[in-house]
mmCIF file with all atom_site columns, C-alpha atoms and ligand atoms in Angstrom:
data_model
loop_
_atom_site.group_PDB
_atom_site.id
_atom_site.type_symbol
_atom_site.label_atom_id
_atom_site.label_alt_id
_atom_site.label_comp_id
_atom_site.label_asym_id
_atom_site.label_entity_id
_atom_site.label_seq_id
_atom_site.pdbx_PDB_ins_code
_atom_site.Cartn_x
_atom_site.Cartn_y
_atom_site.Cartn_z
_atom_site.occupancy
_atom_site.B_iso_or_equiv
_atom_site.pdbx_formal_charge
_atom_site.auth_seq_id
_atom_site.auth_comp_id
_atom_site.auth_asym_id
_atom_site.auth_atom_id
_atom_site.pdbx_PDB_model_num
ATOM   1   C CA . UNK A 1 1   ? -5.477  -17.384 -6.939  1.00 81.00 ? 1   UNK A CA 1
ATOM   2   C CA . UNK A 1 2   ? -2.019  -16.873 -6.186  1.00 87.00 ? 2   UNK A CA 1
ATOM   3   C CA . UNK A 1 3   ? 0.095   -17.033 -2.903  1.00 92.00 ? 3   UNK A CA 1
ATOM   4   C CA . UNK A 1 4   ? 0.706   -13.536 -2.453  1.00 96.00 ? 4   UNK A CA 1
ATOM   5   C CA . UNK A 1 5   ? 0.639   -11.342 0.635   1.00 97.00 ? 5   UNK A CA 1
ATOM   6   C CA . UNK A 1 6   ? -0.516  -7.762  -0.470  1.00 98.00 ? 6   UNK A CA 1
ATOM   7   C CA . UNK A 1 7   ? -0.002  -5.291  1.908   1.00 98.00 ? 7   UNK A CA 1
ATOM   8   C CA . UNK A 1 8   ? -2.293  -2.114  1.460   1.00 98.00 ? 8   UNK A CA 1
ATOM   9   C CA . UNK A 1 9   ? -3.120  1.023   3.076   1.00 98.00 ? 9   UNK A CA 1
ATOM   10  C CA . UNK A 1 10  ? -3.073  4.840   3.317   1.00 98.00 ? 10  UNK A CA 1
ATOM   11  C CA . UNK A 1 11  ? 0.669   6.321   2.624   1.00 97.00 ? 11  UNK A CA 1
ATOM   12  C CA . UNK A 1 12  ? 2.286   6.367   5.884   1.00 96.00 ? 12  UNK A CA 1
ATOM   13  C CA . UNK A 1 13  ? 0.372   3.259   7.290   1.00 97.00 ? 13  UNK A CA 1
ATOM   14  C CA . UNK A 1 14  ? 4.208   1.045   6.988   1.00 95.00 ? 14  UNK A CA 1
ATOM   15  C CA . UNK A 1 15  ? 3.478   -0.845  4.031   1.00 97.00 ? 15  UNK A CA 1
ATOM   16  C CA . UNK A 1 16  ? 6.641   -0.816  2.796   1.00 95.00 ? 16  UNK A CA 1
ATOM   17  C CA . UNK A 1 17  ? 8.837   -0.914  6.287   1.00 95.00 ? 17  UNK A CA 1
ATOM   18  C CA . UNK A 1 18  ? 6.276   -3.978  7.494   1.00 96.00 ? 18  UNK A CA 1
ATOM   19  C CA . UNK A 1 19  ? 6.848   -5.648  4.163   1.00 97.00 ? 19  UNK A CA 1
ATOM   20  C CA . UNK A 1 20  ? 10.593  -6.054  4.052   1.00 96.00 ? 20  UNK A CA 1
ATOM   21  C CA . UNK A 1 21  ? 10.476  -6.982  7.742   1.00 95.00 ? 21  UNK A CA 1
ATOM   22  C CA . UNK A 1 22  ? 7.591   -9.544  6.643   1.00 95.00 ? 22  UNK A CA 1
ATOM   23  C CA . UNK A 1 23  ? 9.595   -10.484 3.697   1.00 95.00 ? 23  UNK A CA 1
ATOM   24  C CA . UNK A 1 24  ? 12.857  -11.611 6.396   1.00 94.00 ? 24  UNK A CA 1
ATOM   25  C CA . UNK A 1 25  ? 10.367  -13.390 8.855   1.00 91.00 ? 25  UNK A CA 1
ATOM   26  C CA . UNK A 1 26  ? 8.481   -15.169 6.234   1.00 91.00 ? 26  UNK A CA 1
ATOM   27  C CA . UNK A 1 27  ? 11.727  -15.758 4.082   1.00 94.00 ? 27  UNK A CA 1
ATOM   28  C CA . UNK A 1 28  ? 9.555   -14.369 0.661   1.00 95.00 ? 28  UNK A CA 1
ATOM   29  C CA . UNK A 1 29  ? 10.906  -11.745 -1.627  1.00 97.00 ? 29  UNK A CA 1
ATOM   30  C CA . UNK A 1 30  ? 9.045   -8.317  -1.176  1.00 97.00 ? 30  UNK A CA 1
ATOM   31  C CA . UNK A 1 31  ? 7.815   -6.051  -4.363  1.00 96.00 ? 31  UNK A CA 1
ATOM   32  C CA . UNK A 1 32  ? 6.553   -2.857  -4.346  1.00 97.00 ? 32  UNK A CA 1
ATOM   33  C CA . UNK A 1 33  ? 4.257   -1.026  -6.828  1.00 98.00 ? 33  UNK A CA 1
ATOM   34  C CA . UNK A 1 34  ? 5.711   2.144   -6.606  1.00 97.00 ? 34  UNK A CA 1
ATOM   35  C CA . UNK A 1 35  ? 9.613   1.500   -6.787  1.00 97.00 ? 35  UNK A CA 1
ATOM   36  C CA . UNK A 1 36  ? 8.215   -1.290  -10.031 1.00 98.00 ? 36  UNK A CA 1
ATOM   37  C CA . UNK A 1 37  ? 6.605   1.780   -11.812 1.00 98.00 ? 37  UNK A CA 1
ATOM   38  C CA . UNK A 1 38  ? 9.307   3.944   -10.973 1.00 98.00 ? 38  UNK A CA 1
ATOM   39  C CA . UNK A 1 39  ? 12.321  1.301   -12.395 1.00 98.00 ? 39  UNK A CA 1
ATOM   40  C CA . UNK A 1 40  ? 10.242  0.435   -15.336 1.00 97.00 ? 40  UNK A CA 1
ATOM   41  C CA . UNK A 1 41  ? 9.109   4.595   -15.846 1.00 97.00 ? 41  UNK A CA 1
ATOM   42  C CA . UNK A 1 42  ? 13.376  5.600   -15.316 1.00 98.00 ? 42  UNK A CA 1
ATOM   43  C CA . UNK A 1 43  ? 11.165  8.758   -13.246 1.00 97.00 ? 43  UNK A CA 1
ATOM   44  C CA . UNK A 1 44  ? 10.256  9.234   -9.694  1.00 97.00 ? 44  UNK A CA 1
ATOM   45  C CA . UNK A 1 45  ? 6.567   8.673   -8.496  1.00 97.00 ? 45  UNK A CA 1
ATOM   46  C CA . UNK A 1 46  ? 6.718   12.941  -8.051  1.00 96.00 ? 46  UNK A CA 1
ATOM   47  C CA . UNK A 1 47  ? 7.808   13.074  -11.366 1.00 97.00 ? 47  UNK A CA 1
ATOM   48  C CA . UNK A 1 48  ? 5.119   11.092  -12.664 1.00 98.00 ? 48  UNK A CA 1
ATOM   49  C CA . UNK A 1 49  ? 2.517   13.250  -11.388 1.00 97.00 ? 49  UNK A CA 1
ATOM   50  C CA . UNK A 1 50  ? 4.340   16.195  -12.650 1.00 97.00 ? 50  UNK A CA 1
ATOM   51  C CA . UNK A 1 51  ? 4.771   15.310  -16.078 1.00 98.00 ? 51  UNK A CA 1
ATOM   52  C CA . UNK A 1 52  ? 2.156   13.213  -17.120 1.00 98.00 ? 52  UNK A CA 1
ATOM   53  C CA . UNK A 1 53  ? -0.473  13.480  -14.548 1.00 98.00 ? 53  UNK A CA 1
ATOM   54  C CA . UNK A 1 54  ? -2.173  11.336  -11.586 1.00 97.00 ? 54  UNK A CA 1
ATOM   55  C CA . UNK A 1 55  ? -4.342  9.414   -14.150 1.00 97.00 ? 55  UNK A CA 1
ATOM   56  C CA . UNK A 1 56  ? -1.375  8.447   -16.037 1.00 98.00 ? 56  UNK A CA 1
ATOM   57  C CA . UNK A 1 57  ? 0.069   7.060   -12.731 1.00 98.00 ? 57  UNK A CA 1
ATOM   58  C CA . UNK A 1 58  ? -3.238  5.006   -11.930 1.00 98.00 ? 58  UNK A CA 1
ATOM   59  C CA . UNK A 1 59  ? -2.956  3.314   -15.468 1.00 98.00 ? 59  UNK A CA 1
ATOM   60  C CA . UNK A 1 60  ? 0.390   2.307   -14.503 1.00 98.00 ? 60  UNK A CA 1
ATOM   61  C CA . UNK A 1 61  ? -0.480  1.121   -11.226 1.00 98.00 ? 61  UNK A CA 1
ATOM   62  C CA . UNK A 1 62  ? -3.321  -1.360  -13.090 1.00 98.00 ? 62  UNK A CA 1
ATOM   63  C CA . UNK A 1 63  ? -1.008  -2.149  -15.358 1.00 98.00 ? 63  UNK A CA 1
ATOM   64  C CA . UNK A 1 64  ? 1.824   -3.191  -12.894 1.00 98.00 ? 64  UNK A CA 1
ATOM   65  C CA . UNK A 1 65  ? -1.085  -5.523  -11.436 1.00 98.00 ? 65  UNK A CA 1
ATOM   66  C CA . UNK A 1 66  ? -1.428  -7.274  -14.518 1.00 97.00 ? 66  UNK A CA 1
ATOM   67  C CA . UNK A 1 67  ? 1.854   -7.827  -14.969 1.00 97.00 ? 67  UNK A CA 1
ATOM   68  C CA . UNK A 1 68  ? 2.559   -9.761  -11.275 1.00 97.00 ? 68  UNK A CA 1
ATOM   69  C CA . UNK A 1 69  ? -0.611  -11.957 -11.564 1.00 96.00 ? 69  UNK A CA 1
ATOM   70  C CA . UNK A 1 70  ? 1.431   -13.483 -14.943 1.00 94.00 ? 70  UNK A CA 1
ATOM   71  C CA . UNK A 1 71  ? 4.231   -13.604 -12.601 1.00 94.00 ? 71  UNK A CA 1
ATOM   72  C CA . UNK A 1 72  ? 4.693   -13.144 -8.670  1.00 92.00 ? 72  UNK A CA 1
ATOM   73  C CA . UNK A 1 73  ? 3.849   -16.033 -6.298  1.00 93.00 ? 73  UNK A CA 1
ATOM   74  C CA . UNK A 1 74  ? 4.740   -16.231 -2.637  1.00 94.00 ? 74  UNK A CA 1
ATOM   75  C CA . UNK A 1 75  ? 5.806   -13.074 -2.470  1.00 97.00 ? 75  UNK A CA 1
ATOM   76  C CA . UNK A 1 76  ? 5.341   -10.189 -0.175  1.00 97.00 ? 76  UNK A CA 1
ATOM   77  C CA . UNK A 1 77  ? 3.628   -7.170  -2.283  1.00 98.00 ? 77  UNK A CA 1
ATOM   78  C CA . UNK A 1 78  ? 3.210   -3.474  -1.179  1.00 98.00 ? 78  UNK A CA 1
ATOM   79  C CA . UNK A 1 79  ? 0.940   -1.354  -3.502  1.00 98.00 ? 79  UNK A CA 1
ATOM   80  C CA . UNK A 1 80  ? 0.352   2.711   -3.328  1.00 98.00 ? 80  UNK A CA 1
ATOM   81  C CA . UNK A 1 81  ? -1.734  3.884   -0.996  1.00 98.00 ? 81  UNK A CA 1
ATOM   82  C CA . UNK A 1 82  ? -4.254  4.843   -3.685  1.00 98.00 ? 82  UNK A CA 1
ATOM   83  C CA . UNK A 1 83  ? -4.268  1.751   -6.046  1.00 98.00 ? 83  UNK A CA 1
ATOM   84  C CA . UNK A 1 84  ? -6.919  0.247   -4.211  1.00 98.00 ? 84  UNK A CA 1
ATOM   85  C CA . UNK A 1 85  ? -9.057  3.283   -5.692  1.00 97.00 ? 85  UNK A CA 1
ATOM   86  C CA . UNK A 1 86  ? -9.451  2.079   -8.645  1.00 97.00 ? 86  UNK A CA 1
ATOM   87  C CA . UNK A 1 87  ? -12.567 -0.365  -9.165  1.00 95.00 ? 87  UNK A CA 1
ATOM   88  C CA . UNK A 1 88  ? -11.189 -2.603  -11.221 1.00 96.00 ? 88  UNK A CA 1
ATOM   89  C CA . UNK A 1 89  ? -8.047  -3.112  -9.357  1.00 98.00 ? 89  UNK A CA 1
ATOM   90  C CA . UNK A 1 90  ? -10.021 -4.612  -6.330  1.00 97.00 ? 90  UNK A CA 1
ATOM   91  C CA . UNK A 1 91  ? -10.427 -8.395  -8.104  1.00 97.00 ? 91  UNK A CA 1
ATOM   92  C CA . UNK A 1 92  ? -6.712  -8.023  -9.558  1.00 97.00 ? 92  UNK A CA 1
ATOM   93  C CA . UNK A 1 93  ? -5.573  -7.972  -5.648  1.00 97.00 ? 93  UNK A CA 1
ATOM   94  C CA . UNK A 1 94  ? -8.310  -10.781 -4.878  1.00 96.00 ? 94  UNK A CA 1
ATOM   95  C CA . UNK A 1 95  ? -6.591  -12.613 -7.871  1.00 96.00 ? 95  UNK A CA 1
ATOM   96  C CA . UNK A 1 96  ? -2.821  -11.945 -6.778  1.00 97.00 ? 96  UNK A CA 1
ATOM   97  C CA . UNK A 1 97  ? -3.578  -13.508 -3.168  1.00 96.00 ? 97  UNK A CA 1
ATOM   98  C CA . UNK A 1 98  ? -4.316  -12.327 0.497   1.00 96.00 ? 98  UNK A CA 1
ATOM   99  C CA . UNK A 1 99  ? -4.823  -8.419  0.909   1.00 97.00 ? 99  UNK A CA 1
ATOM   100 C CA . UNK A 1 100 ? -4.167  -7.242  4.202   1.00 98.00 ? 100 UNK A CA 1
ATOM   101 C CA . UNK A 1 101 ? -4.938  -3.919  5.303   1.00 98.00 ? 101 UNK A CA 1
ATOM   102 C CA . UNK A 1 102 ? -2.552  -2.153  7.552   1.00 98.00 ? 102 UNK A CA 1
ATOM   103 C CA . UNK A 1 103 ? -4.872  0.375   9.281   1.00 98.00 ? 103 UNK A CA 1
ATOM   104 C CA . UNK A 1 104 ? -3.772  3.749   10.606  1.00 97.00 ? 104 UNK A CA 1
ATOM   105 C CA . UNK A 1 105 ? -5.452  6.931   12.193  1.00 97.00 ? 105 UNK A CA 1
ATOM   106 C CA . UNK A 1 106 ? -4.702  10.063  10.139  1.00 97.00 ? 106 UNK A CA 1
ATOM   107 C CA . UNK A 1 107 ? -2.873  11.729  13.598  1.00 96.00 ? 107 UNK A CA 1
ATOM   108 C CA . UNK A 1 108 ? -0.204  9.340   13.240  1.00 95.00 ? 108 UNK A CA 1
ATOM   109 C CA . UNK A 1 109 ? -0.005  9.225   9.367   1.00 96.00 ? 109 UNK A CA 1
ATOM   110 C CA . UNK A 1 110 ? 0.472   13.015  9.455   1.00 97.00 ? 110 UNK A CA 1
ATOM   111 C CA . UNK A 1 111 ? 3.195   12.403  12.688  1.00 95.00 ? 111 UNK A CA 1
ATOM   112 C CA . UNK A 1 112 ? 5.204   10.216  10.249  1.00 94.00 ? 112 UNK A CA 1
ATOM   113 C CA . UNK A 1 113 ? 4.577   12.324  7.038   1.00 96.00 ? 113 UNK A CA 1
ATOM   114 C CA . UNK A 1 114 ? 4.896   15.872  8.069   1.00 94.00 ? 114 UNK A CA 1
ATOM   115 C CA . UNK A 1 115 ? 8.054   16.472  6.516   1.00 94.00 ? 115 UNK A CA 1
ATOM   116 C CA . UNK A 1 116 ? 7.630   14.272  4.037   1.00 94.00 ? 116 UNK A CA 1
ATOM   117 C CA . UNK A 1 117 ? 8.654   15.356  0.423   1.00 94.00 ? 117 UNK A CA 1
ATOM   118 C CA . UNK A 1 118 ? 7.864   12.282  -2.030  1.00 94.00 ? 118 UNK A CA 1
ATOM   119 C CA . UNK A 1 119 ? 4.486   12.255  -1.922  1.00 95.00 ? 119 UNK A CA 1
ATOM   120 C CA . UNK A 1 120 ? 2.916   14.206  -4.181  1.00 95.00 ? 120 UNK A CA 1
ATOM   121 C CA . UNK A 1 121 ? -0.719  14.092  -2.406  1.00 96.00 ? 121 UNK A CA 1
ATOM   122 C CA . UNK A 1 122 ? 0.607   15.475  0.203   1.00 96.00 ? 122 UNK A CA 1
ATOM   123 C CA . UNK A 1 123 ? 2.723   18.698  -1.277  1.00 95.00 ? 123 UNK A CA 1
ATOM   124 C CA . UNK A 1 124 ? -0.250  21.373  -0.045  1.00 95.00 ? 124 UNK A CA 1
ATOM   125 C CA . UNK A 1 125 ? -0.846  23.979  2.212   1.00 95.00 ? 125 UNK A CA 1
ATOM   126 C CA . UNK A 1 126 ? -2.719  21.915  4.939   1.00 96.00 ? 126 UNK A CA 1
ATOM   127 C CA . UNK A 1 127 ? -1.653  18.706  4.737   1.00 96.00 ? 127 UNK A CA 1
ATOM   128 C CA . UNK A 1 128 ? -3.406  17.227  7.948   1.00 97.00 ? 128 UNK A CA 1
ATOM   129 C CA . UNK A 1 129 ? -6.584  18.411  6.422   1.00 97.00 ? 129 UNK A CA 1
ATOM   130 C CA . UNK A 1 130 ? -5.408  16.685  3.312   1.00 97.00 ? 130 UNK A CA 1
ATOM   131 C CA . UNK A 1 131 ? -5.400  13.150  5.056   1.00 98.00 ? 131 UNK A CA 1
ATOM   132 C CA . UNK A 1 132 ? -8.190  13.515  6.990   1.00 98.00 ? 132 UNK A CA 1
ATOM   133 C CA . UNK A 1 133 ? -10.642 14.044  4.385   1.00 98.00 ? 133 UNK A CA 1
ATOM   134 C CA . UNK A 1 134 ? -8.458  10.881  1.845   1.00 98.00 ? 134 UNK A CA 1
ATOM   135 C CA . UNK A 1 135 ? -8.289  8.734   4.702   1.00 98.00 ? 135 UNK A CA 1
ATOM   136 C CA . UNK A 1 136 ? -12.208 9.181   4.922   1.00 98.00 ? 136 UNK A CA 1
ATOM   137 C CA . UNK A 1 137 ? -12.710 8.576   1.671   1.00 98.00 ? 137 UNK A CA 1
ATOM   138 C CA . UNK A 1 138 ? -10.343 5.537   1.425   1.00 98.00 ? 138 UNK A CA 1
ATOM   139 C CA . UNK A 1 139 ? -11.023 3.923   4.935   1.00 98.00 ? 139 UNK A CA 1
ATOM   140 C CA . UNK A 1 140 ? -14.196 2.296   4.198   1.00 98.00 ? 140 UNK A CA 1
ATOM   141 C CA . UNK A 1 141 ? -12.753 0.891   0.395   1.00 98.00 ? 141 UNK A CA 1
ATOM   142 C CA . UNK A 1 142 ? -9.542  -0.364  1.962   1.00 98.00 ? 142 UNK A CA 1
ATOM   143 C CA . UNK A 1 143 ? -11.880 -2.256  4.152   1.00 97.00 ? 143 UNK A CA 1
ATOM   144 C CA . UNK A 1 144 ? -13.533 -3.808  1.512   1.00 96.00 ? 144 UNK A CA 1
ATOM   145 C CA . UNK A 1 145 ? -10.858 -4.662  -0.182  1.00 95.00 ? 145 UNK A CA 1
ATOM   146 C CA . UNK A 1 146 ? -9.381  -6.632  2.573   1.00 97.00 ? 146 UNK A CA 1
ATOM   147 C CA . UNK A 1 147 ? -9.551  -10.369 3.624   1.00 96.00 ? 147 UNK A CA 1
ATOM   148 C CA . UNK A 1 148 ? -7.456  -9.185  6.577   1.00 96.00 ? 148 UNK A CA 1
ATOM   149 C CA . UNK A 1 149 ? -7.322  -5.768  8.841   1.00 97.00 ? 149 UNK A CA 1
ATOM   150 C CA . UNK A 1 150 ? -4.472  -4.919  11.248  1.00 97.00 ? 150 UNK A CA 1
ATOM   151 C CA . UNK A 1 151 ? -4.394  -1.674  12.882  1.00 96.00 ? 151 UNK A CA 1
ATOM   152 C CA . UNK A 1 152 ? -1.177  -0.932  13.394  1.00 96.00 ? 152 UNK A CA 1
ATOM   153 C CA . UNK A 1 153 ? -1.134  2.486   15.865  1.00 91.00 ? 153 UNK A CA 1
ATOM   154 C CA . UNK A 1 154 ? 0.304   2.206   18.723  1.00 90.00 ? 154 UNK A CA 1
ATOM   155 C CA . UNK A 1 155 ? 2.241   -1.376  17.907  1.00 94.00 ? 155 UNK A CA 1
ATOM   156 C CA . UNK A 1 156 ? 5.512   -2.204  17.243  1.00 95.00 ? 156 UNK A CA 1
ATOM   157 C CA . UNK A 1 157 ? 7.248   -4.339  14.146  1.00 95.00 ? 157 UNK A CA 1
ATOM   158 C CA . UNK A 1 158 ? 6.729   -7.462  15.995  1.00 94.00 ? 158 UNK A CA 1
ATOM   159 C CA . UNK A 1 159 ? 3.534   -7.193  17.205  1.00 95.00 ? 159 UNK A CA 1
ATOM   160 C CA . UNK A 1 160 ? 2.686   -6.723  13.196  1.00 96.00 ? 160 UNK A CA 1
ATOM   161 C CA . UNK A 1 161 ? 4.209   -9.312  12.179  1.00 94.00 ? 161 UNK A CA 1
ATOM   162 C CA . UNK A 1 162 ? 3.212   -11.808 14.394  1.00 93.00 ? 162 UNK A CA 1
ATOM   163 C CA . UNK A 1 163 ? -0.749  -10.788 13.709  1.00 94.00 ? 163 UNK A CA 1
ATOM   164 C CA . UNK A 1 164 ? -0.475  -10.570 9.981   1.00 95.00 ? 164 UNK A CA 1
ATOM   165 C CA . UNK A 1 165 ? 1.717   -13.756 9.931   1.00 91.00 ? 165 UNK A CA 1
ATOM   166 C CA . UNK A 1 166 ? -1.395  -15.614 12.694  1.00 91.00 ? 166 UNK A CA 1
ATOM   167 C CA . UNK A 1 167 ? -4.242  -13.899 10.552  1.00 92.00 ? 167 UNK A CA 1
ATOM   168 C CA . UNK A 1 168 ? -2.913  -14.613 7.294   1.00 89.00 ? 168 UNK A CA 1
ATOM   169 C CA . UNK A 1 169 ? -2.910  -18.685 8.171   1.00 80.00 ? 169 UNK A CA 1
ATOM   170 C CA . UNK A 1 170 ? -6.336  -18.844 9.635   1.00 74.00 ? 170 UNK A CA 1
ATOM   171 C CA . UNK A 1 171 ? -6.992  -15.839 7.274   1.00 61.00 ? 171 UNK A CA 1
ATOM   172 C CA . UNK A 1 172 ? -9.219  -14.451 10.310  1.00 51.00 ? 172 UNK A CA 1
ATOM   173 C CA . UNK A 1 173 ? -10.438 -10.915 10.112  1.00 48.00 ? 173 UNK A CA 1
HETATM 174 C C1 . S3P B 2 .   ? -0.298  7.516   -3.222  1.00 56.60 ? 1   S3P B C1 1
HETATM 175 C C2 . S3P B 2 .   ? 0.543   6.796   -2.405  1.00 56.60 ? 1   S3P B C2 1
HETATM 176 C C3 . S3P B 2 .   ? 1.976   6.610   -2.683  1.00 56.60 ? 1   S3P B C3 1
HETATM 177 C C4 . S3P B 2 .   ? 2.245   6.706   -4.186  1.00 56.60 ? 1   S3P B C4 1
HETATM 178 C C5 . S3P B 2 .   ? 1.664   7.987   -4.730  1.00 56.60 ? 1   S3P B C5 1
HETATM 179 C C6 . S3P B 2 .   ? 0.165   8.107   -4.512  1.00 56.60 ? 1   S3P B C6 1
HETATM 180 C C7 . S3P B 2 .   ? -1.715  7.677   -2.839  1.00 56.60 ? 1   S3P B C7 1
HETATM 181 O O1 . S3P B 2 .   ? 2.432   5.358   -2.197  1.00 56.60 ? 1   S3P B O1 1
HETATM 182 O O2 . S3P B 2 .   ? 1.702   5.598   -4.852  1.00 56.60 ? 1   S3P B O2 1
HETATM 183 O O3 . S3P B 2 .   ? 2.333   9.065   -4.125  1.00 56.60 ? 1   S3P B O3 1
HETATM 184 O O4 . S3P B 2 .   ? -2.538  8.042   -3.692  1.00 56.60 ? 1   S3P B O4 1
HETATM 185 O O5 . S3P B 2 .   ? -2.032  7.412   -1.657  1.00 56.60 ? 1   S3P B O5 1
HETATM 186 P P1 . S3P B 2 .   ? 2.590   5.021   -0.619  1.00 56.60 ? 1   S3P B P1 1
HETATM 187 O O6 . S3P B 2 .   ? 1.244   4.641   -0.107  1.00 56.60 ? 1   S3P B O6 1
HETATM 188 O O7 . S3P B 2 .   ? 3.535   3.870   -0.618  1.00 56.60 ? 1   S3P B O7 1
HETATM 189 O O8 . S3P B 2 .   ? 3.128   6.223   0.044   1.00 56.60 ? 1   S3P B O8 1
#
């Protein structure tokens, strides 16, 4: 297993934000999935979806997995909110190191999101419907997934940190 932190968690939950502030306490580089797909792809995330579809994307996203077990260590790793999804993606993560869960009530996800353009998900008429019926869906597979959970309402950076950085040594959940 590698030395990885992976950071996962429904869109809106601060997996990327928390992970470059992670990736300065910790001194590790930070990675995400999407910005990887989207530099290898020369497209934006939206403009995967539009053009060749949200299966295409997941492919990618299993793909991009692959790829970092052959080569990240001790890094910080943010992944889409839906790559955890995916069966088979669940004993890449175990395999790439520690997968924490940042966990988020849909309120404040659609708070932070609501004029949000960029994700794709979220581009439909009712969008706080929209992430109250994913959220259901994904809540009890992000648990799962995790060695670690940190809810991460009502905190602040620091707070975050400090927990993922405590949990993540005694890897207490
Ligand atoms: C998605 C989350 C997005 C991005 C894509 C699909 C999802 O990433 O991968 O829009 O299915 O939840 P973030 O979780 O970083 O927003």
């Amino acid at each position: 297993m590698k030395n990885n932190i992976i950071l996962i968690g429904f869109m809106g939950s601060g997996k990327t934000s928390v992970g470059i502030r992670l990736s300065y306490y910790l001194k590790q580089t930070m990675l995400d999935t999407d910005k990887w797909i989207e530099k290898r792809q020369k497209m934006t995330v939206s403009q995967i979806f539009a053009d060749k579809g949200e299966e295409a994307f997941r492919a990618m996203e299993t793909d991009c997995l692959r790829e970092l077990i052959g080569s990240a260590d001790h890094q910080i790793i943010s992944v889409g909110g839906g790559l955890p999804m995916r069966e088979e993606n669940h004993a890449l993560l175990k395999k790439l190191g520690k997968v924490v869960y940042l966990k988020i009530t849909p309120e404040a996800v659609y708070e932070r999101l609501k004029s949000d353009t960029t994700r794709p998900l979220l581009q439909v008429e009712n969008p706080k419907e929209r992430i109250e019926i994913l959220l259901k869906e994904r809540a009890p597979v992000y648990e799962a997934c995790a060695d670690i959970v940190v809810e991460v309402s009502g905190k602040n950076f620091e707070e975050i940190l400090k927990e993922i950085a405590y949990k993540v040594k005694g890897c207490v959940s």
